[in-house]
XYZ file of C-alpha atoms in Angstrom:
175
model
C -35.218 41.821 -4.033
C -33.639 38.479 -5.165
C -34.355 35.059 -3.842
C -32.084 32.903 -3.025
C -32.494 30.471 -5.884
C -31.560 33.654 -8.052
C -28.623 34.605 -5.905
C -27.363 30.910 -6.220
C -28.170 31.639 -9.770
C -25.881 34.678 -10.234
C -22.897 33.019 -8.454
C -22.987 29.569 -10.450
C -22.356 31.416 -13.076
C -19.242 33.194 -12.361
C -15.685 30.976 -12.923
C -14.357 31.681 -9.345
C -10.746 30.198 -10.433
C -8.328 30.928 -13.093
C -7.520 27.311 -13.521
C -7.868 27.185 -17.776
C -11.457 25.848 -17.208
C -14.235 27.781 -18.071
C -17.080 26.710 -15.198
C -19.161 27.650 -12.673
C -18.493 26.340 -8.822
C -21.634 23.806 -9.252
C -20.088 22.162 -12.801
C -16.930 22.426 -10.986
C -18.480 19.738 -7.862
C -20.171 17.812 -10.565
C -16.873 17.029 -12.341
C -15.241 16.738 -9.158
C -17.772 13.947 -7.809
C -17.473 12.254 -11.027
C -13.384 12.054 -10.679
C -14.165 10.643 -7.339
C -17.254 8.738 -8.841
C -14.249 6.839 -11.094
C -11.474 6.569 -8.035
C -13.544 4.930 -5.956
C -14.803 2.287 -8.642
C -11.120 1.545 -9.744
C -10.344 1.174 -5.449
C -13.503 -0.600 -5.086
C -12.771 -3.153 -7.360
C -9.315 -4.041 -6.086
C -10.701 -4.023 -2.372
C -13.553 -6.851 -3.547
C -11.194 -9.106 -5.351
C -8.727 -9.275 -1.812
C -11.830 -9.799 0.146
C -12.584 -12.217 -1.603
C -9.532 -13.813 -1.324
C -9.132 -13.142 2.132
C -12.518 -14.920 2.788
C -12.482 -17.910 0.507
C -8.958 -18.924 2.551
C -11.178 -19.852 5.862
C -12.675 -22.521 4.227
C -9.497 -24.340 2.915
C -7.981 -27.097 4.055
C -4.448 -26.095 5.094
C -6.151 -22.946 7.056
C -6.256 -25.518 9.869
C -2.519 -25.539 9.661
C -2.303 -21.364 10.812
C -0.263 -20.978 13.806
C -2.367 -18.752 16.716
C -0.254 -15.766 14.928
C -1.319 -16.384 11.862
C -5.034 -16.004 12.481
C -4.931 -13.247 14.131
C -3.024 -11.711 11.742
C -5.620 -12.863 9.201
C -8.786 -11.935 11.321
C -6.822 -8.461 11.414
C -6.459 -8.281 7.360
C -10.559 -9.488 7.178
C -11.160 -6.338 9.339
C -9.309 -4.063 7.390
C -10.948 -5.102 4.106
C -14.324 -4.690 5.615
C -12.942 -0.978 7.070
C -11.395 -0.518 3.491
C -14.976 -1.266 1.906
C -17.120 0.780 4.548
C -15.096 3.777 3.582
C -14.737 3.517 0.083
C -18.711 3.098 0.670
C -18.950 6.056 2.688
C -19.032 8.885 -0.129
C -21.705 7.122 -2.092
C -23.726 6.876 0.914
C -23.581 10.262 1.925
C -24.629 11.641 -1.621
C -27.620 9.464 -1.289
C -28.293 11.121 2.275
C -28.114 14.389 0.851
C -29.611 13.843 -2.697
C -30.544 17.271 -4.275
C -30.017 19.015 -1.356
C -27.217 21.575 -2.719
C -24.767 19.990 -1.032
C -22.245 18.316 -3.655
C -19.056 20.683 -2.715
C -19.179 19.184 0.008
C -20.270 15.437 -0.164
C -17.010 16.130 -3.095
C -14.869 17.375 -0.229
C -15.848 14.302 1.714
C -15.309 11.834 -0.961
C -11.398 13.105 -1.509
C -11.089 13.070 2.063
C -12.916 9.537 2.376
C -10.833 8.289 -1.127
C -7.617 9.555 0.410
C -8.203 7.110 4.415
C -9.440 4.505 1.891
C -6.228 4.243 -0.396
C -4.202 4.062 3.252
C -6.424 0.792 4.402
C -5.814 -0.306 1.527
C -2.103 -0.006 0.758
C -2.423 -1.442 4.860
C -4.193 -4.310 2.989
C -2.413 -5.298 -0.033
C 0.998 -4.650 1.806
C -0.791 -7.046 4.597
C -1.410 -9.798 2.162
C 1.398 -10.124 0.582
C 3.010 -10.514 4.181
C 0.659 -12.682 4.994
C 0.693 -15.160 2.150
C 4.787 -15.394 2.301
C 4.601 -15.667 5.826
C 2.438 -18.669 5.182
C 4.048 -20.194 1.955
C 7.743 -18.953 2.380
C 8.388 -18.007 5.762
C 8.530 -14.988 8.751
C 12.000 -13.627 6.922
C 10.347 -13.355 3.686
C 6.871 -12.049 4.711
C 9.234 -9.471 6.541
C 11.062 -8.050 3.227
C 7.942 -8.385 1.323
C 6.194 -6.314 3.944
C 9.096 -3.677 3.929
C 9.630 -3.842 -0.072
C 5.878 -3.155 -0.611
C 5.409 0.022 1.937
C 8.703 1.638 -0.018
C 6.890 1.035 -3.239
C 3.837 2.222 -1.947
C 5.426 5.535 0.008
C 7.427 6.020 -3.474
C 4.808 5.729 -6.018
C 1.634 6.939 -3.825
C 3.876 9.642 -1.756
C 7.101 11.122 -3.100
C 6.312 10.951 -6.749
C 2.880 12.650 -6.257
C 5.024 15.526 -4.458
C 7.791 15.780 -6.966
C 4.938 15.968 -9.357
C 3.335 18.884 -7.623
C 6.176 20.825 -7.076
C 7.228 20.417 -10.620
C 4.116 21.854 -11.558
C 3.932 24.851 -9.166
C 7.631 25.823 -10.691
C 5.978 26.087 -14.483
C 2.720 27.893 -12.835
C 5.136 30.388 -11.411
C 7.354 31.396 -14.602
């Protein structure tokens, strides 16, 4: 009779997929976490540096100058770059949580899906900034096509080229 440690044993070392990779389902989720491991970092960055930004603007001089809109519009962006943080936080939490517990293909599958609602908040708060700082410097018109410019960028590059991408490469998988 095996134990389970053997069992587990046995089955890491079987390739489940025929993906051109030679591994076993646990160097699979270690690879995996480390690709998220990296995503997040580059994200993480990006998400300090507008917080940042976002924060050191309270304590200038013209930010008495904000119309009632304009605060609450940058109140709003301060909460999404805390929400973009917490959640690009989230995965590394977790994996602390559940720290040799045999439990990485799934803090992995909770990272993409945490690195996936982090990228939206923060496309929400890059496109937001932009607005927000033509709005201030330029004008309502211009924070308007900014706002609009950005989100087609963002849906082109983040969206439609990904898919194009994918279905580009199913086509070669299939011939």
């Amino acid at each position: 009779m095996s134990t389970a440690r053997e069992t587990h044993s046995q089955e890491d070392r079987q390739d489940d997929r025929d993906d051109g990779r030679d591994e076993t389902p646990t160097e699979r989720a270690d690879r995996n976490w480390i690709e998220v491991l990296q995503e997040l970092r580059v994200l993480q960055t990006g998400t300090q540096i507008l917080t940042g930004f976002l924060l050191a603007l309270a304590f200038q001089p013209a930010f008495a100058d904000l119309t009632d809109g304009q605060r609450t519009i940058y109140l709003s962006l301060v909460v999404i770059s805390a929400l973009s943080a917490i959640i690009a936080l989230a995965p590394v939490s977790l994996h602390r949580v559940l720290f040799q517990q045999r439990a990485k293909a799934e803090v992995v599958a909770y990272g993409h899906v945490a690195l996936i609602t982090a990228l939206f908040t923060v496309s929400v708060l890059v496109v937001g900034v932009v607005a927000f700082v033509f709005d201030v410097v330029v004008g309502d018109a211009a924070a308007w096509w900014a706002l609009w410019s950005l989100t087609a960028l963002i849906i082109v590059l983040w969206l439609i080229v990904p898919a194009i991408i994918r279905v580009r490469a199913r086509g070669k998988d299939q011939r």
